[in-house]
Amino acid sequence: MSHLDRAACAAQDDGDHLAFARDRFDLPAGIIYLDGNSLGALPKRTPTRIETVIRRQWGTDLITGWNKHGWVDLPRRLGARIADLIGAHADEVVVCDSTSINVFKLLSAALRLRPDRKVVLSDTGNFPTDLYMAQGLADLLGRGHRLELVSPADITARIAEDVAVVLLTEIDYRTGRRHDMAAINARARAAGALTLWDLAHSAGAMPVDLDGTGTDFAIGCGYKYLNGGPGAPAFLYVARRWLGETQQPLFGWFGHAAPFDFETAYQPRSGIDRFLVGTPPVLSMAALECGLETFAGVDLSQLRAKSLALGDLMIRLVAQECPGLGLTLASPIDAGRRGSQVSYAHASGYAVMQALIARGVIGDFRAPDLLRFGFTPLYTRYQDIWDAVAALKTVLEQGEWQRPEFSHRAAVT
Ligand SMILES: *Cc1c(COP(=O)(O)O)cnc(C)c1O
């Protein structure tokens, strides 16, 4: 392969069909941000929108804002926008609560549909909160449910008649390895098992086809690729075929058929609204709406193509610029099997990442030894990949990461 230089990388930005979207973000000068998979960048519209909701809506109209400004419709309105990104109908998606809480609600709902089966099947690479919620639910139910973990490659073979629910994250948060959602759904359907997919690293990073692949349930984050801001509300998806018969256990008044009748007995609303629990966080939802607006006019297949091209470029440049510097690729080299990130193992990964951040290249670290670089095609440029790899090379060649301040672990890595 020919040798690449910075000019060749920057030239790719000239032909980028998504270049227009970068201007929708307020990105700090001098920073290369490769962590939109943990916390999306700030959309330019967000501060003014929040200010408007606070001063002009809340400040001026007080409680009448719930009707006057459609605050009460936010969970469905935002759900409909997310539905477009994940291959769902608008009446199958709603924004509410956190991803963790939504795992609890939907896993409960799914287990009710398979009362005779006791196994929740997941893989050893799944995100811990999903696994913890499953353990907590099994404990609460006290009916002998158990969470069974197998390696990601063994999932399909393990799906059998005893499995109630297959609980998986499509894109492995550490390595970026992608599960074959269509194939796993087909296998689950054949065995009578239900699927619950976590789209934390998929929604907004690539096209997802929940309806087309026959997914039963899904959940995902608002603050990663959807750019909703720190702690943004999450979303959940329930396939139409389950909307009528499925019930979740958190009987809150926003899931009641007539919340403002103030009846003493719970009666679930019809449709996706029964998956709501309490009052929506209006300010956070206003911020998430701005995050979703950054996708206006964006073609998701172009988004995916750029995301994979950025990943391929990173892999090629690290191989070219950093041989013998202790980095081992931890992500699939085959783009089709990857999400929108590339990870490298390094024996001193934490300190290396801190030294990189000190140089203005922000990725993150995942235990035990992974440097993680996320690509957000709406604002990541090809030249950024060159600059990030150049900084990585310097950090490793000069041994900058060995400075004592870089090995002090902060609470959030
Ligand atoms: C980020 C992430 C979560 C986070 O859940 P919260 O309830 O928002 O803290 C859950 N699952 C996966 C796969 C994630 O990557």
Short mmCIF file of C-alpha atoms and ligand atoms in Angstrom, two decimals:
data_model
loop_
_atom_site.label_atom_id
_atom_site.label_comp_id
_atom_site.label_asym_id
_atom_site.label_seq_id
_atom_site.Cartn_x
_atom_site.Cartn_y
_atom_site.Cartn_z
CA MET A 1 0.00 0.00 0.00
CA SER A 2 1.21 3.50 -0.78
CA HIS A 3 2.51 5.75 1.97
CA LEU A 4 -0.07 8.26 3.25
CA ASP A 5 0.77 11.74 4.45
CA ARG A 6 -1.28 14.48 6.08
CA ALA A 7 -2.13 16.18 2.79
CA ALA A 8 -3.57 12.93 1.39
CA CYS A 9 -5.76 12.54 4.48
CA ALA A 10 -6.91 16.17 4.37
CA ALA A 11 -7.75 15.77 0.68
CA GLN A 12 -10.33 13.16 1.62
CA ASP A 13 -12.20 15.84 3.56
CA ASP A 14 -12.74 17.75 0.32
CA GLY A 15 -14.80 14.91 -1.10
CA ASP A 16 -16.77 14.31 2.11
CA HIS A 17 -20.54 14.46 1.50
CA LEU A 18 -21.16 14.88 5.23
CA ALA A 19 -18.77 17.78 5.71
CA PHE A 20 -21.72 20.19 6.02
CA ALA A 21 -22.79 18.61 9.31
CA ARG A 22 -19.64 19.59 11.24
CA ASP A 23 -20.87 23.17 11.28
CA ARG A 24 -23.85 22.04 13.39
CA PHE A 25 -21.53 21.53 16.36
CA ASP A 26 -19.72 23.83 18.71
CA LEU A 27 -16.32 22.14 18.87
CA PRO A 28 -13.57 23.56 21.07
CA ALA A 29 -10.57 24.87 19.13
CA GLY A 30 -7.41 22.81 19.21
CA ILE A 31 -9.12 19.60 20.31
CA ILE A 32 -9.52 16.42 18.32
CA TYR A 33 -12.54 14.71 19.75
CA LEU A 34 -12.69 10.94 19.32
CA ASP A 35 -15.06 10.18 22.18
CA GLY A 36 -18.49 10.94 20.72
CA ASN A 37 -19.24 7.29 21.47
CA SER A 38 -19.17 8.17 25.20
CA LEU A 39 -20.51 11.72 25.10
CA GLY A 40 -21.55 13.40 21.86
CA ALA A 41 -20.32 16.96 21.22
CA LEU A 42 -22.43 20.07 21.86
CA PRO A 43 -24.78 21.02 18.99
CA LYS A 44 -24.71 24.77 18.27
CA ARG A 45 -28.46 25.07 18.80
CA THR A 46 -28.56 23.55 22.26
CA PRO A 47 -27.63 26.52 24.50
CA THR A 48 -30.17 28.88 22.90
CA ARG A 49 -32.89 26.22 22.90
CA ILE A 50 -32.37 25.50 26.58
CA GLU A 51 -32.35 29.21 27.32
CA THR A 52 -35.64 29.58 25.42
CA VAL A 53 -37.26 26.69 27.24
CA ILE A 54 -36.14 28.09 30.58
CA ARG A 55 -36.90 31.78 30.10
CA ARG A 56 -39.62 32.00 27.45
CA GLN A 57 -41.47 28.79 28.23
CA TRP A 58 -40.97 27.88 31.88
CA GLY A 59 -40.24 31.43 33.09
CA THR A 60 -43.13 33.03 31.23
CA ASP A 61 -45.77 30.39 30.87
CA LEU A 62 -45.12 28.34 33.99
CA ILE A 63 -47.26 25.22 34.27
CA THR A 64 -49.25 26.06 31.15
CA GLY A 65 -46.09 25.11 29.22
CA TRP A 66 -47.04 21.43 29.44
CA ASN A 67 -49.82 21.99 26.91
CA LYS A 68 -48.82 25.26 25.31
CA HIS A 69 -45.29 24.16 24.38
CA GLY A 70 -46.01 20.47 23.92
CA TRP A 71 -43.75 19.39 26.79
CA VAL A 72 -46.03 16.49 27.44
CA ASP A 73 -45.51 15.20 23.88
CA LEU A 74 -41.70 15.22 24.06
CA PRO A 75 -41.28 11.47 24.77
CA ARG A 76 -43.23 10.55 21.62
CA ARG A 77 -41.96 13.40 19.47
CA LEU A 78 -38.34 12.50 20.14
CA GLY A 79 -39.17 8.82 19.86
CA ALA A 80 -40.46 9.41 16.33
CA ARG A 81 -37.20 11.10 15.33
CA ILE A 82 -35.14 8.24 16.76
CA ALA A 83 -37.41 5.73 14.98
CA ASP A 84 -36.12 7.12 11.67
CA LEU A 85 -32.55 6.34 12.72
CA ILE A 86 -33.18 2.76 13.82
CA GLY A 87 -35.59 1.35 11.25
CA ALA A 88 -38.71 1.54 13.38
CA HIS A 89 -42.21 3.00 13.15
CA ALA A 90 -42.92 6.15 15.12
CA ASP A 91 -45.38 4.33 17.39
CA GLU A 92 -42.73 1.79 18.45
CA VAL A 93 -40.24 4.17 20.09
CA VAL A 94 -40.42 6.43 23.10
CA VAL A 95 -37.83 8.51 24.97
CA CYS A 96 -37.71 8.05 28.73
CA ASP A 97 -35.60 7.19 31.75
CA SER A 98 -32.05 5.84 31.46
CA THR A 99 -30.76 2.94 29.41
CA SER A 100 -30.32 0.89 32.58
CA ILE A 101 -33.92 1.45 33.70
CA ASN A 102 -35.18 0.65 30.22
CA VAL A 103 -33.28 -2.67 30.26
CA PHE A 104 -35.17 -3.48 33.46
CA LYS A 105 -38.56 -2.53 32.02
CA LEU A 106 -38.19 -4.33 28.72
CA LEU A 107 -36.50 -7.43 30.11
CA SER A 108 -39.37 -7.72 32.61
CA ALA A 109 -41.90 -7.32 29.81
CA ALA A 110 -40.14 -9.94 27.67
CA LEU A 111 -39.87 -12.48 30.50
CA ARG A 112 -43.62 -12.19 31.09
CA LEU A 113 -44.14 -13.33 27.50
CA ARG A 114 -42.07 -16.51 28.08
CA PRO A 115 -43.20 -17.63 31.55
CA ASP A 116 -41.93 -21.20 31.19
CA ARG A 117 -38.37 -20.32 30.21
CA LYS A 118 -35.71 -19.35 32.73
CA VAL A 119 -32.59 -18.39 30.79
CA VAL A 120 -31.57 -14.86 29.88
CA LEU A 121 -28.72 -15.33 27.41
CA SER A 122 -26.00 -12.72 26.94
CA ASP A 123 -22.31 -12.56 26.10
CA THR A 124 -19.26 -11.97 28.27
CA GLY A 125 -18.50 -8.72 26.42
CA ASN A 126 -21.85 -7.10 27.14
CA PHE A 127 -21.92 -3.80 29.00
CA PRO A 128 -22.03 -4.45 32.75
CA THR A 129 -25.14 -2.41 33.52
CA ASP A 130 -27.20 -4.63 31.20
CA LEU A 131 -25.90 -7.72 32.97
CA TYR A 132 -26.43 -6.20 36.41
CA MET A 133 -30.02 -5.23 35.63
CA ALA A 134 -30.70 -8.79 34.47
CA GLN A 135 -29.19 -10.19 37.68
CA GLY A 136 -31.20 -7.80 39.82
CA LEU A 137 -34.42 -8.64 38.01
CA ALA A 138 -33.83 -12.39 38.34
CA ASP A 139 -33.24 -11.88 42.05
CA LEU A 140 -36.40 -9.78 42.44
CA LEU A 141 -38.58 -12.25 40.53
CA GLY A 142 -37.32 -15.16 42.68
CA ARG A 143 -38.56 -17.71 40.15
CA GLY A 144 -35.28 -19.35 39.20
CA HIS A 145 -34.31 -17.15 36.26
CA ARG A 146 -30.63 -17.12 35.51
CA LEU A 147 -28.34 -15.00 33.39
CA GLU A 148 -26.12 -17.19 31.25
CA LEU A 149 -23.03 -15.69 29.60
CA VAL A 150 -21.20 -17.23 26.66
CA SER A 151 -18.51 -15.76 24.43
CA PRO A 152 -19.85 -13.52 21.64
CA ALA A 153 -18.99 -16.08 18.96
CA ASP A 154 -21.02 -18.78 20.73
CA ILE A 155 -24.32 -16.89 21.06
CA THR A 156 -26.05 -18.30 17.99
CA ALA A 157 -25.20 -21.89 18.82
CA ARG A 158 -26.45 -21.50 22.41
CA ILE A 159 -29.93 -20.20 21.50
CA ALA A 160 -32.27 -23.10 22.33
CA GLU A 161 -35.75 -23.83 23.66
CA ASP A 162 -34.83 -22.95 27.27
CA VAL A 163 -33.83 -19.38 26.38
CA ALA A 164 -36.47 -16.78 27.19
CA VAL A 165 -34.60 -13.66 26.09
CA VAL A 166 -31.38 -12.98 24.19
CA LEU A 167 -29.99 -9.75 25.67
CA LEU A 168 -27.16 -8.30 23.58
CA THR A 169 -25.41 -5.06 22.70
CA GLU A 170 -25.02 -4.87 18.93
CA ILE A 171 -21.63 -3.14 19.06
CA ASP A 172 -19.20 -4.28 21.75
CA TYR A 173 -18.30 -1.16 23.75
CA ARG A 174 -14.70 -2.27 24.17
CA THR A 175 -13.69 -3.69 20.81
CA GLY A 176 -16.34 -2.34 18.45
CA ARG A 177 -17.13 -5.91 17.32
CA ARG A 178 -20.54 -6.06 15.67
CA HIS A 179 -23.08 -8.83 16.20
CA ASP A 180 -25.11 -10.03 13.22
CA MET A 181 -28.49 -8.78 14.38
CA ALA A 182 -30.50 -10.30 11.53
CA ALA A 183 -28.96 -13.76 11.94
CA ILE A 184 -29.34 -13.79 15.74
CA ASN A 185 -32.94 -12.59 15.51
CA ALA A 186 -33.73 -15.34 13.00
CA ARG A 187 -32.16 -17.99 15.22
CA ALA A 188 -34.01 -16.68 18.28
CA ARG A 189 -37.33 -16.65 16.44
CA ALA A 190 -36.81 -20.26 15.34
CA ALA A 191 -36.17 -21.29 18.96
CA GLY A 192 -39.10 -19.28 20.32
CA ALA A 193 -36.82 -16.86 22.20
CA LEU A 194 -37.22 -13.08 22.25
CA THR A 195 -34.48 -10.53 21.53
CA LEU A 196 -33.60 -7.35 23.43
CA TRP A 197 -30.88 -5.31 21.71
CA ASP A 198 -28.88 -2.51 23.30
CA LEU A 199 -28.17 0.10 20.61
CA ALA A 200 -25.94 2.35 22.76
CA HIS A 201 -23.16 2.26 20.13
CA SER A 202 -25.39 1.82 17.09
CA ALA A 203 -28.12 4.47 17.11
CA GLY A 204 -26.82 7.50 15.24
CA ALA A 205 -23.59 5.72 14.30
CA MET A 206 -24.92 3.48 11.54
CA PRO A 207 -28.22 2.44 9.99
CA VAL A 208 -30.17 -0.03 12.14
CA ASP A 209 -33.16 -1.98 10.86
CA LEU A 210 -35.13 -3.10 13.90
CA ASP A 211 -38.37 -3.81 12.04
CA GLY A 212 -36.68 -5.40 9.04
CA THR A 213 -34.58 -7.77 11.15
CA GLY A 214 -37.54 -8.82 13.30
CA THR A 215 -36.21 -7.42 16.58
CA ASP A 216 -38.60 -7.76 19.53
CA PHE A 217 -37.26 -5.13 21.93
CA ALA A 218 -34.45 -2.56 21.97
CA ILE A 219 -33.03 0.23 24.10
CA GLY A 220 -30.36 2.88 23.62
CA CYS A 221 -28.60 5.98 24.92
CA GLY A 222 -29.34 9.65 24.19
CA TYR A 223 -25.95 11.08 25.12
CA LYS A 224 -23.60 9.12 22.86
CA TYR A 225 -24.02 9.34 19.07
CA LEU A 226 -27.36 11.15 19.50
CA ASN A 227 -25.63 14.19 21.03
CA GLY A 228 -28.23 14.80 23.74
CA GLY A 229 -25.78 16.02 26.41
CA PRO A 230 -24.46 14.47 29.63
CA GLY A 231 -27.01 12.12 31.16
CA ALA A 232 -29.55 12.69 28.36
CA PRO A 233 -32.68 10.52 28.54
CA ALA A 234 -32.62 7.14 26.81
CA PHE A 235 -35.06 5.48 24.42
CA LEU A 236 -36.84 2.17 24.11
CA TYR A 237 -38.38 0.23 21.23
CA VAL A 238 -41.14 -2.38 21.32
CA ALA A 239 -42.13 -4.13 18.07
CA ARG A 240 -45.75 -3.46 17.08
CA ARG A 241 -46.67 -7.12 17.45
CA TRP A 242 -45.94 -6.88 21.20
CA LEU A 243 -47.46 -3.49 21.91
CA GLY A 244 -50.89 -4.82 22.77
CA GLU A 245 -49.97 -7.67 25.07
CA THR A 246 -46.80 -6.51 26.80
CA GLN A 247 -46.68 -4.95 30.23
CA GLN A 248 -43.77 -3.50 32.19
CA PRO A 249 -43.66 -3.56 35.99
CA LEU A 250 -43.04 0.11 36.85
CA PHE A 251 -46.64 1.29 37.10
CA GLY A 252 -46.10 5.03 36.98
CA TRP A 253 -48.82 7.57 36.32
CA PHE A 254 -47.43 8.55 32.91
CA GLY A 255 -48.04 4.97 31.79
CA HIS A 256 -51.63 5.09 33.04
CA ALA A 257 -54.54 5.12 30.58
CA ALA A 258 -55.80 8.41 32.01
CA PRO A 259 -53.11 10.06 34.15
CA PHE A 260 -55.23 13.12 34.90
CA ASP A 261 -58.23 11.15 36.09
CA PHE A 262 -56.15 10.35 39.18
CA GLU A 263 -57.73 6.95 39.68
CA THR A 264 -56.46 4.77 42.51
CA ALA A 265 -56.16 1.62 40.38
CA TYR A 266 -53.50 1.27 37.69
CA GLN A 267 -54.71 0.77 34.15
CA PRO A 268 -52.02 0.78 31.43
CA ARG A 269 -52.25 3.06 28.45
CA SER A 270 -52.43 1.43 25.06
CA GLY A 271 -49.38 1.30 22.84
CA ILE A 272 -45.85 2.42 23.55
CA ASP A 273 -46.98 5.01 26.12
CA ARG A 274 -47.42 2.31 28.75
CA PHE A 275 -43.62 2.10 28.88
CA LEU A 276 -43.46 5.61 30.36
CA VAL A 277 -43.17 5.93 34.12
CA GLY A 278 -43.07 9.51 35.43
CA THR A 279 -42.83 13.16 34.42
CA PRO A 280 -40.46 13.71 31.47
CA PRO A 281 -37.31 15.80 32.15
CA VAL A 282 -38.21 18.69 29.84
CA LEU A 283 -34.86 20.51 29.86
CA SER A 284 -32.93 17.34 29.09
CA MET A 285 -35.39 16.40 26.38
CA ALA A 286 -35.07 19.85 24.79
CA ALA A 287 -31.31 19.27 24.61
CA LEU A 288 -31.80 15.81 23.14
CA GLU A 289 -34.12 17.27 20.50
CA CYS A 290 -31.26 19.55 19.39
CA GLY A 291 -28.98 16.52 19.27
CA LEU A 292 -31.42 14.69 17.02
CA GLU A 293 -31.76 17.72 14.76
CA THR A 294 -28.06 17.38 13.86
CA PHE A 295 -29.13 14.37 11.73
CA ALA A 296 -31.46 16.43 9.53
CA GLY A 297 -30.83 15.62 5.87
CA VAL A 298 -28.11 13.10 6.73
CA ASP A 299 -28.10 9.91 4.66
CA LEU A 300 -27.39 7.03 7.04
CA SER A 301 -25.67 4.91 4.44
CA GLN A 302 -23.25 7.78 3.79
CA LEU A 303 -22.81 8.12 7.54
CA ARG A 304 -21.90 4.45 7.77
CA ALA A 305 -19.56 4.62 4.79
CA LYS A 306 -17.69 7.56 6.30
CA SER A 307 -17.53 5.95 9.73
CA LEU A 308 -15.91 2.84 8.29
CA ALA A 309 -13.56 4.86 6.09
CA LEU A 310 -12.40 6.78 9.18
CA GLY A 311 -11.81 3.50 11.01
CA ASP A 312 -9.94 1.98 8.07
CA LEU A 313 -7.80 5.11 7.85
CA MET A 314 -6.92 4.92 11.55
CA ILE A 315 -5.93 1.26 11.26
CA ARG A 316 -3.81 1.96 8.21
CA LEU A 317 -2.09 4.99 9.74
CA VAL A 318 -1.31 3.26 13.03
CA ALA A 319 0.25 0.40 11.08
CA GLN A 320 2.26 2.88 9.01
CA GLU A 321 3.31 5.32 11.75
CA CYS A 322 3.46 3.30 14.96
CA PRO A 323 4.98 -0.12 14.25
CA GLY A 324 6.82 -1.62 17.22
CA LEU A 325 5.32 0.89 19.68
CA GLY A 326 3.34 -1.67 21.70
CA LEU A 327 -0.11 -1.22 20.14
CA THR A 328 -2.24 -4.25 19.27
CA LEU A 329 -5.43 -3.77 17.26
CA ALA A 330 -8.35 -5.03 19.38
CA SER A 331 -11.11 -4.32 16.82
CA PRO A 332 -12.10 -6.37 13.78
CA ILE A 333 -9.97 -5.38 10.82
CA ASP A 334 -12.91 -6.17 8.53
CA ALA A 335 -14.95 -2.96 8.44
CA GLY A 336 -18.30 -4.71 8.01
CA ARG A 337 -17.85 -6.42 11.38
CA ARG A 338 -17.09 -3.16 13.21
CA GLY A 339 -19.09 -0.36 14.73
CA SER A 340 -17.90 3.25 14.65
CA GLN A 341 -14.79 2.84 16.77
CA VAL A 342 -11.32 1.35 16.77
CA SER A 343 -9.56 0.11 19.91
CA TYR A 344 -5.96 -0.78 20.63
CA ALA A 345 -4.53 -2.72 23.52
CA HIS A 346 -1.43 -1.25 25.17
CA ALA A 347 0.15 -2.47 28.41
CA SER A 348 0.01 1.07 29.84
CA GLY A 349 -3.20 2.04 28.08
CA TYR A 350 -4.54 4.29 30.81
CA ALA A 351 -1.40 6.46 31.02
CA VAL A 352 -1.06 6.58 27.22
CA MET A 353 -4.61 7.90 26.91
CA GLN A 354 -4.01 10.54 29.60
CA ALA A 355 -0.90 11.72 27.77
CA LEU A 356 -2.86 11.87 24.51
CA ILE A 357 -5.62 13.89 26.16
CA ALA A 358 -2.96 16.29 27.47
CA ARG A 359 -1.99 16.77 23.81
CA GLY A 360 -5.59 17.61 22.88
CA VAL A 361 -6.62 14.26 21.43
CA ILE A 362 -9.58 12.98 23.42
CA GLY A 363 -10.40 9.29 23.30
CA ASP A 364 -10.97 7.11 26.33
CA PHE A 365 -9.70 4.08 28.17
CA ARG A 366 -11.53 0.87 28.97
CA ALA A 367 -10.13 -1.61 31.46
CA PRO A 368 -7.99 -3.60 31.42
CA ASP A 369 -5.79 -2.12 28.69
CA LEU A 370 -7.80 -0.59 25.84
CA LEU A 371 -7.36 2.77 24.15
CA ARG A 372 -10.68 3.53 22.49
CA PHE A 373 -11.21 5.93 19.58
CA GLY A 374 -14.76 6.68 18.48
CA PHE A 375 -15.62 8.23 15.12
CA THR A 376 -18.58 10.54 14.80
CA PRO A 377 -19.05 10.99 11.06
CA LEU A 378 -21.08 14.18 11.57
CA TYR A 379 -18.00 16.01 12.82
CA THR A 380 -14.87 13.83 12.66
CA ARG A 381 -12.60 14.70 9.73
CA TYR A 382 -10.03 12.56 7.95
CA GLN A 383 -7.33 15.07 8.84
CA ASP A 384 -8.25 14.57 12.50
CA ILE A 385 -7.30 10.92 12.19
CA TRP A 386 -3.89 11.87 10.84
CA ASP A 387 -3.34 14.36 13.66
CA ALA A 388 -4.53 11.88 16.30
CA VAL A 389 -2.17 9.17 15.07
CA ALA A 390 0.71 11.68 14.89
CA ALA A 391 0.06 12.60 18.53
CA LEU A 392 -0.17 8.95 19.51
CA LYS A 393 3.17 8.29 17.81
CA THR A 394 4.83 11.16 19.71
CA VAL A 395 3.38 10.06 23.05
CA LEU A 396 4.70 6.54 22.54
CA GLU A 397 8.05 7.40 20.96
CA GLN A 398 8.93 10.06 23.51
CA GLY A 399 7.59 8.01 26.41
CA GLU A 400 5.45 10.98 27.50
CA TRP A 401 2.95 8.63 29.07
CA GLN A 402 5.53 7.67 31.72
CA ARG A 403 5.11 10.99 33.54
CA PRO A 404 3.69 10.23 37.00
CA GLU A 405 0.61 12.45 36.65
CA PHE A 406 -0.66 10.29 33.78
CA SER A 407 -1.01 7.15 35.88
CA HIS A 408 -3.33 8.69 38.48
CA ARG A 409 -6.78 7.16 37.89
CA ALA A 410 -9.73 9.54 37.85
CA ALA A 411 -13.24 8.36 38.83
CA VAL A 412 -14.46 8.35 35.22
CA THR A 413 -12.11 6.83 32.67
C1 LIG B 1 -23.24 3.64 27.77
C2 LIG B 1 -23.96 2.34 27.86
C3 LIG B 1 -25.02 2.17 28.76
C4 LIG B 1 -25.31 3.24 29.77
O1 LIG B 1 -26.44 3.06 30.53
P1 LIG B 1 -26.94 4.28 31.45
O2 LIG B 1 -28.12 3.77 32.12
O3 LIG B 1 -27.18 5.44 30.53
O4 LIG B 1 -25.82 4.63 32.39
C5 LIG B 1 -25.74 0.99 28.69
N1 LIG B 1 -25.42 0.01 27.81
C6 LIG B 1 -24.37 0.15 26.95
C7 LIG B 1 -24.05 -0.93 25.98
C8 LIG B 1 -23.61 1.31 26.96
O5 LIG B 1 -22.58 1.44 26.14
#
